[in-house]
Short mmCIF file of C-alpha atoms and ligand atoms in Angstrom, two decimals:
data_model
loop_
_atom_site.label_atom_id
_atom_site.label_comp_id
_atom_site.label_asym_id
_atom_site.label_seq_id
_atom_site.Cartn_x
_atom_site.Cartn_y
_atom_site.Cartn_z
CA MET A 1 -34.23 26.66 24.72
CA ASP A 2 -30.81 27.63 23.49
CA ILE A 3 -30.63 31.45 23.35
CA ILE A 4 -29.03 31.50 19.89
CA LYS A 5 -31.75 29.22 18.50
CA TYR A 6 -34.38 31.37 20.17
CA LEU A 7 -33.06 34.57 18.57
CA GLN A 8 -32.89 32.89 15.16
CA ALA A 9 -36.47 31.66 15.55
CA GLN A 10 -37.49 35.28 16.27
CA GLY A 11 -36.00 36.34 12.92
CA ILE A 12 -33.22 38.38 14.54
CA GLY A 13 -30.52 37.13 12.18
CA SER A 14 -28.23 34.27 11.20
CA ARG A 15 -26.70 31.95 13.77
CA LYS A 16 -23.41 33.86 13.52
CA GLU A 17 -25.10 37.27 13.93
CA CYS A 18 -27.10 36.07 16.93
CA ARG A 19 -24.01 34.56 18.55
CA GLU A 20 -22.18 37.87 18.19
CA LEU A 21 -25.09 39.88 19.60
CA VAL A 22 -25.19 37.64 22.68
CA ARG A 23 -21.42 37.61 23.09
CA ASP A 24 -21.32 41.43 22.97
CA GLY A 25 -24.06 41.74 25.59
CA ARG A 26 -26.41 43.51 23.17
CA VAL A 27 -29.41 41.25 23.91
CA LEU A 28 -31.77 41.80 26.84
CA ILE A 29 -34.63 39.46 27.66
CA ASN A 30 -37.16 40.72 30.18
CA GLY A 31 -34.67 43.53 30.85
CA ALA A 32 -31.71 41.30 31.74
CA VAL A 33 -28.77 39.67 29.94
CA PRO A 34 -30.03 36.15 29.16
CA ALA A 35 -28.44 32.86 30.21
CA GLU A 36 -27.33 30.30 27.62
CA HIS A 37 -30.69 28.52 27.98
CA ILE A 38 -33.95 30.40 28.42
CA ASP A 39 -37.60 29.55 29.00
CA GLU A 40 -39.05 30.65 25.64
CA HIS A 41 -42.56 30.79 27.13
CA GLY A 42 -41.48 33.32 29.75
CA VAL A 43 -40.22 35.98 27.32
CA GLU A 44 -42.18 39.22 27.68
CA THR A 45 -39.72 41.68 26.16
CA LEU A 46 -36.77 41.40 23.84
CA HIS A 47 -34.34 44.26 23.29
CA ILE A 48 -31.45 44.20 20.83
CA ASN A 49 -29.11 47.19 20.93
CA GLU A 50 -31.69 48.86 23.21
CA THR A 51 -34.44 48.54 20.56
CA ALA A 52 -37.60 46.62 21.48
CA TYR A 53 -38.60 43.77 19.15
CA GLY A 54 -42.04 42.18 18.72
CA VAL A 55 -41.83 38.84 20.56
CA MET A 56 -43.55 35.97 18.75
CA THR A 57 -44.74 32.82 20.52
CA LEU A 58 -42.91 29.69 19.32
CA PRO A 59 -43.21 27.59 17.31
CA TYR A 60 -46.39 29.26 16.04
CA PHE A 61 -47.73 32.76 16.33
CA TYR A 62 -50.89 34.51 15.23
CA LEU A 63 -51.43 38.20 14.51
CA ALA A 64 -54.45 40.33 13.71
CA LEU A 65 -53.75 43.38 11.58
CA HIS A 66 -56.06 46.30 10.92
CA LYS A 67 -55.28 46.45 7.21
CA PRO A 68 -55.22 49.94 5.71
CA GLU A 69 -56.06 50.82 2.13
CA ASN A 70 -53.35 50.70 -0.52
CA VAL A 71 -51.31 47.78 0.75
CA GLU A 72 -51.28 44.41 -1.02
CA THR A 73 -51.83 41.03 0.63
CA SER A 74 -48.77 39.61 -1.09
CA HIS A 75 -45.09 38.96 -0.48
CA LYS A 76 -44.47 40.22 -4.03
CA PRO A 77 -46.72 43.24 -4.44
CA SER A 78 -47.03 44.90 -7.84
CA HIS A 79 -48.50 48.38 -7.17
CA TYR A 80 -48.51 49.11 -3.45
CA PRO A 81 -46.33 48.11 -0.50
CA SER A 82 -46.78 44.62 0.95
CA VAL A 83 -49.05 44.24 3.95
CA PHE A 84 -46.14 42.44 5.61
CA SER A 85 -44.12 45.67 5.55
CA LEU A 86 -46.35 46.83 8.41
CA LEU A 87 -44.83 44.16 10.69
CA PRO A 88 -41.51 44.42 12.55
CA ALA A 89 -38.43 43.56 10.46
CA ASN A 90 -37.69 40.41 12.48
CA VAL A 91 -41.24 39.06 11.90
CA GLN A 92 -40.99 39.81 8.17
CA ARG A 93 -37.99 37.45 8.02
CA LEU A 94 -40.09 34.52 9.28
CA LYS A 95 -42.24 32.27 7.08
CA ILE A 96 -45.51 34.11 7.46
CA GLN A 97 -48.68 34.03 5.39
CA ALA A 98 -51.95 35.91 5.46
CA VAL A 99 -55.10 33.85 6.04
CA GLY A 100 -56.85 34.56 2.74
CA ARG A 101 -56.48 37.86 0.93
CA LEU A 102 -58.00 41.29 1.10
CA ASP A 103 -57.93 43.47 -2.02
CA ALA A 104 -55.58 46.45 -1.95
CA ASP A 105 -58.54 48.82 -1.44
CA THR A 106 -60.22 46.67 1.25
CA THR A 107 -59.64 47.53 4.91
CA GLY A 108 -60.20 45.63 8.16
CA VAL A 109 -59.14 42.47 9.91
CA LEU A 110 -56.44 40.32 8.34
CA ILE A 111 -54.92 37.35 10.16
CA ILE A 112 -51.24 36.58 9.68
CA THR A 113 -49.56 33.42 10.95
CA ASN A 114 -46.72 30.96 10.44
CA ASP A 115 -49.06 28.05 11.30
CA GLY A 116 -49.93 26.49 7.93
CA SER A 117 -52.48 24.01 9.25
CA PHE A 118 -54.37 26.73 11.15
CA ASN A 119 -54.36 28.81 7.97
CA HIS A 120 -55.70 25.86 6.00
CA ARG A 121 -58.43 25.16 8.55
CA LEU A 122 -59.66 28.75 8.35
CA THR A 123 -59.70 28.87 4.56
CA ALA A 124 -60.92 25.32 3.74
CA ALA A 125 -64.31 25.58 1.99
CA LYS A 126 -65.81 22.76 4.08
CA ASN A 127 -65.28 24.67 7.33
CA GLN A 128 -67.39 27.64 6.20
CA VAL A 129 -65.72 30.16 8.50
CA PRO A 130 -67.85 33.34 8.45
CA LYS A 131 -66.36 36.63 7.30
CA THR A 132 -68.38 39.81 7.79
CA TYR A 133 -67.97 42.94 5.68
CA ARG A 134 -69.29 46.47 5.88
CA VAL A 135 -70.05 47.40 2.30
CA THR A 136 -70.53 50.99 1.19
CA LEU A 137 -72.82 50.85 -1.84
CA LYS A 138 -72.67 53.18 -4.84
CA HIS A 139 -76.43 53.14 -5.44
CA PRO A 140 -79.09 53.40 -2.72
CA ALA A 141 -80.53 49.98 -1.87
CA ASP A 142 -83.52 48.51 -0.06
CA ASP A 143 -84.28 45.12 1.52
CA ASP A 144 -84.73 43.65 -1.92
CA LEU A 145 -80.92 43.65 -2.30
CA CYS A 146 -80.53 41.72 0.97
CA THR A 147 -83.17 39.20 -0.10
CA ARG A 148 -81.38 38.61 -3.41
CA LEU A 149 -77.99 38.22 -1.72
CA ARG A 150 -79.37 35.77 0.83
CA ALA A 151 -81.18 33.77 -1.86
CA GLY A 152 -77.99 33.52 -3.93
CA VAL A 153 -76.62 35.27 -7.00
CA LEU A 154 -74.81 33.91 -10.03
CA LEU A 155 -71.30 35.29 -10.33
CA ALA A 156 -69.79 35.96 -13.74
CA ASP A 157 -67.88 32.84 -14.94
CA GLU A 158 -69.43 30.59 -12.26
CA GLN A 159 -71.90 27.74 -12.69
CA GLU A 160 -73.54 27.78 -9.27
CA THR A 161 -75.12 30.57 -7.29
CA VAL A 162 -73.46 31.82 -4.14
CA ALA A 163 -75.48 33.12 -1.19
CA ALA A 164 -74.72 35.43 1.71
CA ALA A 165 -75.17 33.87 5.16
CA GLU A 166 -76.38 37.29 6.37
CA ALA A 167 -77.19 40.57 4.63
CA VAL A 168 -78.57 43.57 6.51
CA LEU A 169 -78.85 47.23 5.49
CA THR A 170 -78.24 49.82 8.20
CA ASP A 171 -78.93 52.67 5.77
CA ALA A 172 -79.52 52.90 2.03
CA HIS A 173 -75.78 52.88 1.29
CA THR A 174 -74.46 50.60 4.06
CA LEU A 175 -74.77 46.83 3.91
CA HIS A 176 -73.41 44.35 6.48
CA MET A 177 -72.87 41.04 4.79
CA THR A 178 -71.50 37.70 6.00
CA ILE A 179 -70.11 35.08 3.65
CA THR A 180 -68.75 31.65 4.47
CA SER A 181 -66.72 31.03 1.32
CA GLY A 182 -63.73 32.89 -0.04
CA LYS A 183 -63.91 33.26 -3.80
CA TYR A 184 -61.82 35.81 -5.69
CA HIS A 185 -63.31 39.33 -5.20
CA GLN A 186 -66.37 37.56 -3.82
CA VAL A 187 -68.14 40.48 -2.16
CA LYS A 188 -67.59 42.87 -5.06
CA ARG A 189 -68.78 40.26 -7.57
CA MET A 190 -71.84 39.34 -5.51
CA ILE A 191 -72.87 42.98 -5.19
CA ALA A 192 -72.33 43.50 -8.93
CA ALA A 193 -74.40 40.38 -9.68
CA ALA A 194 -77.17 41.81 -7.49
CA GLY A 195 -77.16 45.03 -9.54
CA ASN A 196 -75.23 47.43 -7.30
CA ARG A 197 -71.56 48.39 -6.89
CA VAL A 198 -69.09 48.42 -4.00
CA GLU A 199 -67.66 51.85 -3.23
CA LYS A 200 -65.81 50.78 -0.09
CA LEU A 201 -65.20 47.46 1.60
CA HIS A 202 -64.20 46.86 5.21
CA ARG A 203 -63.93 43.45 6.92
CA THR A 204 -65.34 43.83 10.42
CA LEU A 205 -65.05 40.17 11.47
CA PHE A 206 -63.09 37.07 10.57
CA GLY A 207 -64.80 34.30 12.52
CA GLN A 208 -65.32 36.07 15.85
CA LEU A 209 -62.27 38.28 15.51
CA THR A 210 -62.28 42.02 14.77
CA ALA A 211 -59.42 44.48 14.32
CA ASP A 212 -61.68 47.52 14.68
CA ASP A 213 -60.28 48.02 18.20
CA LEU A 214 -56.83 48.64 16.66
CA PRO A 215 -55.67 51.83 14.95
CA VAL A 216 -55.43 51.45 11.16
CA GLY A 217 -52.13 49.78 10.23
CA GLN A 218 -51.56 48.35 13.73
CA TRP A 219 -51.44 44.70 14.73
CA ARG A 220 -51.64 42.64 17.89
CA ARG A 221 -50.85 39.09 18.87
CA ILE A 222 -53.91 36.83 19.10
CA THR A 223 -54.58 33.23 20.05
CA PRO A 224 -56.29 30.80 17.64
CA ASP A 225 -59.35 30.47 19.91
CA GLU A 226 -60.08 34.19 19.46
CA VAL A 227 -60.82 33.44 15.81
CA TRP A 228 -62.73 30.20 15.66
N1 URA B 1 -64.41 40.27 -1.29
C1 URA B 1 -63.90 41.19 -2.14
O1 URA B 1 -64.46 41.48 -3.18
N2 URA B 1 -62.74 41.79 -1.80
C2 URA B 1 -62.08 41.55 -0.65
O2 URA B 1 -61.04 42.15 -0.38
C3 URA B 1 -62.63 40.59 0.23
C4 URA B 1 -63.80 39.96 -0.12
#
């Protein structure tokens, strides 16, 4: 692949900026000054002006982020910084989207990608991709709560009941719940409909993927088959 095109595709800058960086010898790929054409699949490290950049696989890349509290899953946040501000500047310049949303106060695994059809596959209702949450409950609960959630609860402003695929209490205030749909504020509304209240919400799994092995606010590259 042409080196200039490669750098542009990594969000490094405009064609002109990338050409100048290469001309001035300020780009290193795998520790060496690159040739005019490179093997884009063989790039392990990319340094510009001696600074390391996150290298994204082309044409599509997939990231798992351990979302902290008080960041918004939006490119145009209204109260808190954007979740995308946690990614390197070059990645922020690319056309990236989160796979579904987490509320500003929800923590845990969030997938970010530039692959629209993968994103659609994971969020399409018919595919029923499981998402598991650790819910800290305001009021102590017993198995009756789990039974109600598994049987299905009627959400405010909805016509049909929605059921949890799994609901297990590990103590009176900690519920592990799996859902296979993705309605607005779904977990909080289901818990409210079942007569309790969410104090804290953490997504432990999206499909098979967790971010609990990452420090809060950190991300890593993933492959689609890690998710689903
Ligand atoms: N359900 C919610 O209520 N909030 C989230 O962030 C995710 C699922």
